[in-house]
PDB file of C-alpha atoms in Angstrom:
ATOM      1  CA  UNK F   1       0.000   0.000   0.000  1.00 93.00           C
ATOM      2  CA  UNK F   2       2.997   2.505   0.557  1.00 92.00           C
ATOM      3  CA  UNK F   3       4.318   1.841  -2.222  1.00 92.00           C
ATOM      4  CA  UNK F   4       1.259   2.320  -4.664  1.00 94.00           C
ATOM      5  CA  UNK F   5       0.558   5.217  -2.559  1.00 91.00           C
ATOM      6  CA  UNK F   6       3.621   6.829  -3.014  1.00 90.00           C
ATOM      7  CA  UNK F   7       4.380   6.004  -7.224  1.00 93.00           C
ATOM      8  CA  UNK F   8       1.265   7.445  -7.950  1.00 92.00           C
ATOM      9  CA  UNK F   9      -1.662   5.043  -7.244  1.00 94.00           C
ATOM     10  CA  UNK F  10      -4.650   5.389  -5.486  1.00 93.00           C
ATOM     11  CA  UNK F  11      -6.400   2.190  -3.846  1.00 94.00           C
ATOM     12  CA  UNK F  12      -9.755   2.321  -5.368  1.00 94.00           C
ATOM     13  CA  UNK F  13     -11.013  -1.479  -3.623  1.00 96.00           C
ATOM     14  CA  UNK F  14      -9.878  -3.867  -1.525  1.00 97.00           C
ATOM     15  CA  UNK F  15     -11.036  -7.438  -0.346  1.00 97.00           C
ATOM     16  CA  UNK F  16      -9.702 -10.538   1.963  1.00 98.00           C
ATOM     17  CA  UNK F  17     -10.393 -13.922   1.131  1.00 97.00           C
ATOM     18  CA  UNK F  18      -9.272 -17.255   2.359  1.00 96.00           C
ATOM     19  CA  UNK F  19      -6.620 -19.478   0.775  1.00 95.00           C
ATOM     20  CA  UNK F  20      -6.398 -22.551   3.036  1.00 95.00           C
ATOM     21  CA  UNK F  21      -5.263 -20.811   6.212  1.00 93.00           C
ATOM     22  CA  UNK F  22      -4.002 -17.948   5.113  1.00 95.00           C
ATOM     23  CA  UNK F  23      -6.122 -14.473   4.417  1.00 97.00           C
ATOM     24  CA  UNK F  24      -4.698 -13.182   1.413  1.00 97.00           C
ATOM     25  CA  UNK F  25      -5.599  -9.390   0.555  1.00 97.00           C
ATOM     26  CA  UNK F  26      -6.643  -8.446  -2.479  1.00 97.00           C
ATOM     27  CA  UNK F  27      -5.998  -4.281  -3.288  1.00 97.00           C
ATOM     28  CA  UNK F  28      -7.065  -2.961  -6.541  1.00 97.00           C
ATOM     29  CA  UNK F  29      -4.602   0.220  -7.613  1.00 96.00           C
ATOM     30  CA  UNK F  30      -5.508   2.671 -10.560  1.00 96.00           C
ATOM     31  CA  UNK F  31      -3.208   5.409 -11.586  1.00 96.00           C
ATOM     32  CA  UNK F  32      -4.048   8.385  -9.603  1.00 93.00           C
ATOM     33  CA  UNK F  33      -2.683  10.783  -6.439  1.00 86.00           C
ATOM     34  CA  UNK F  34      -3.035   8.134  -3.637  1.00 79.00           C
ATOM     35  CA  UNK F  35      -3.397   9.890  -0.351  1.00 78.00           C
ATOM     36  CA  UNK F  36      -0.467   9.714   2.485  1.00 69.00           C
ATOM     37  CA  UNK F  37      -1.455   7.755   5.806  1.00 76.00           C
ATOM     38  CA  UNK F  38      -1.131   7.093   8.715  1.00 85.00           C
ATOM     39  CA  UNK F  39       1.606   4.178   8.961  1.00 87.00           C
ATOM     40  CA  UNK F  40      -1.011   1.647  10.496  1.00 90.00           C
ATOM     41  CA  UNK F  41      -2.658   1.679   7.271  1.00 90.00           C
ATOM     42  CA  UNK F  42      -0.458   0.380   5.058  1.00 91.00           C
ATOM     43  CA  UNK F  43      -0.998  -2.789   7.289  1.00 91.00           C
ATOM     44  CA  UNK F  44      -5.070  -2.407   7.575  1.00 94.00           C
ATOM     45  CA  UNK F  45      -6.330  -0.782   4.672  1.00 93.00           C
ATOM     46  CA  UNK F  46      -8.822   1.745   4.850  1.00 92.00           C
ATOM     47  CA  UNK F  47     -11.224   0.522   2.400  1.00 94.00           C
ATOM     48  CA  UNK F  48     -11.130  -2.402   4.327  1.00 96.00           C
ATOM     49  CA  UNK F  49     -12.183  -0.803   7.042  1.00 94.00           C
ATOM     50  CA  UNK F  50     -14.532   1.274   5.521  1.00 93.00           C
ATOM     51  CA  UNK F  51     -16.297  -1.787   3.932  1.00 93.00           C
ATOM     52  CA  UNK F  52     -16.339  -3.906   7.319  1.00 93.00           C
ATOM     53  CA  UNK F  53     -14.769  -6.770   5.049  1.00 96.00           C
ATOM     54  CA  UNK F  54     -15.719  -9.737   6.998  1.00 96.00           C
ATOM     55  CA  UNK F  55     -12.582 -11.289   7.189  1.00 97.00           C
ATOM     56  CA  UNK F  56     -11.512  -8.107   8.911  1.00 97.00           C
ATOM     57  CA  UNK F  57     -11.222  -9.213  12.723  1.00 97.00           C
ATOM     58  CA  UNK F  58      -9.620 -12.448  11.908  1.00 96.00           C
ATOM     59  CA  UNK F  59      -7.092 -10.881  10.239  1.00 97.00           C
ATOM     60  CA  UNK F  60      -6.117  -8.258  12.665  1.00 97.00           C
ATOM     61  CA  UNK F  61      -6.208 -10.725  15.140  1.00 97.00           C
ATOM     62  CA  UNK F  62      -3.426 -12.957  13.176  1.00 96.00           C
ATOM     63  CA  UNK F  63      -1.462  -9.786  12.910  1.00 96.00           C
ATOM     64  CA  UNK F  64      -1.609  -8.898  16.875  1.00 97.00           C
ATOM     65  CA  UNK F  65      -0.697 -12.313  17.107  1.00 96.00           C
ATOM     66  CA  UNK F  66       2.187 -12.649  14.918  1.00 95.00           C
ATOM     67  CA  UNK F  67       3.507  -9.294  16.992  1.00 94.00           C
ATOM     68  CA  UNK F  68       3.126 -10.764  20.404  1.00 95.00           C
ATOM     69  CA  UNK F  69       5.513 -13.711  19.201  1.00 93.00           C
ATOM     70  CA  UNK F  70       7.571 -11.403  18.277  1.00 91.00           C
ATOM     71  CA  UNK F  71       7.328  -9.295  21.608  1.00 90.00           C
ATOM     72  CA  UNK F  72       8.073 -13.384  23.195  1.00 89.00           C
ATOM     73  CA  UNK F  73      11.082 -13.520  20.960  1.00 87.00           C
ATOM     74  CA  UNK F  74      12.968 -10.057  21.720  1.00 86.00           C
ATOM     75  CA  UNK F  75      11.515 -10.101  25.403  1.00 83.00           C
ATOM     76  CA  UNK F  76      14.549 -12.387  26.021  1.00 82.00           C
ATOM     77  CA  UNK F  77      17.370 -11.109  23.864  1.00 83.00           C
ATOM     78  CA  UNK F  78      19.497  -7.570  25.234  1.00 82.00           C
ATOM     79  CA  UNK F  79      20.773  -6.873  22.060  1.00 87.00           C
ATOM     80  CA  UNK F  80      19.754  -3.020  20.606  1.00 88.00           C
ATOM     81  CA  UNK F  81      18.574  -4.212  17.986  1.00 86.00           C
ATOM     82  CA  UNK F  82      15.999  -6.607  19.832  1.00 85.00           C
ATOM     83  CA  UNK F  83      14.865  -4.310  22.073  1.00 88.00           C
ATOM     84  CA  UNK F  84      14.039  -2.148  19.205  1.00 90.00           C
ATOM     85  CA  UNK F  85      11.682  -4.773  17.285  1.00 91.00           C
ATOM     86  CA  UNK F  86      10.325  -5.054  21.503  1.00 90.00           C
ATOM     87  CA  UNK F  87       9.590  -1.509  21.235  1.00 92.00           C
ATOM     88  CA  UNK F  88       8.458  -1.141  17.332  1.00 92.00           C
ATOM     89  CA  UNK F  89       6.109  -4.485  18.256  1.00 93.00           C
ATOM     90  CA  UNK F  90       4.610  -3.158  21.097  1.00 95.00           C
ATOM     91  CA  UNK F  91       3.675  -0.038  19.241  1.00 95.00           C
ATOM     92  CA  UNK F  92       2.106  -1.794  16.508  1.00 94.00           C
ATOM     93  CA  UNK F  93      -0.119  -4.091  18.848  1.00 96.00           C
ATOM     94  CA  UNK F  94      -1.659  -0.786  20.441  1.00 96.00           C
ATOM     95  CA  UNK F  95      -2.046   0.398  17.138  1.00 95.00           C
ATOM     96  CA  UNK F  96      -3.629  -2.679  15.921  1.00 96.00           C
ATOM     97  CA  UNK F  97      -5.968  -2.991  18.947  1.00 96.00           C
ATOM     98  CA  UNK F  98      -7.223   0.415  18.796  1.00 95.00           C
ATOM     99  CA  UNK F  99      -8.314  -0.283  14.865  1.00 95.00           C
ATOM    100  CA  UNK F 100      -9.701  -3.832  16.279  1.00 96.00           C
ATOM    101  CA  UNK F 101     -11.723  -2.111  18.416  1.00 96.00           C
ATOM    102  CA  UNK F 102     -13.097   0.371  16.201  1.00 94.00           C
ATOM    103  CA  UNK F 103     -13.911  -2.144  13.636  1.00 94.00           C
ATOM    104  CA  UNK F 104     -15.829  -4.144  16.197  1.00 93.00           C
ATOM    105  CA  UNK F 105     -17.444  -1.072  17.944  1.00 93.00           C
ATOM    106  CA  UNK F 106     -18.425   0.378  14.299  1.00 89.00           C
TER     107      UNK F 106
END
């Protein structure tokens, strides 16, 4: 998404579906002046949001998930550079919670 975003597309749709267990996104991009966001939503897209896809809290979920392993992981390790990911990992789990929360309050 910050990519397209920033070599001048604009996200005009986006889906998730299943593929066996994963939830793949699908993002439709058309030339255009995408708009700048907030860094959370290059993870979460807005139209997803916007549309309540219903794969939406599943997949939010997975990526909370996928942080808090990685919170597990660095939690242990006193390198800089791990307690860095602790940090950037921790950030992105409040982030993701407070979109979770909107999404199921919305």
């Amino acid at each position: 998404r910050e990519w397209l975003l920033s070599n001048g597309f604009e996200i005009s749709d986006e889906s998730l579906v299943i593929e066996g267990k994963f939830i793949c996104e699908i993002i439709v991009a058309v030339p255009g002046e995408g708009q700048p966001t907030e860094q959370i939503y290059y993870e979460i897209g807005e139209k997803l949001i916007e549309k309540k896809d219903p794969l939406l809290e599943s997949f939010i979920t997975r990526k909370i998930n996928v942080e808090k392993s990685i919170l597990k992981t660095t939690s242990q390790n006193d390198s800089k550079r791990s307690q860095n990911q602790y940090q950037l990992s921790k950030e992105r789990i409040k982030k993701l919670k407070e979109v979770l929360d909107y999404v199921r309050n919305h």
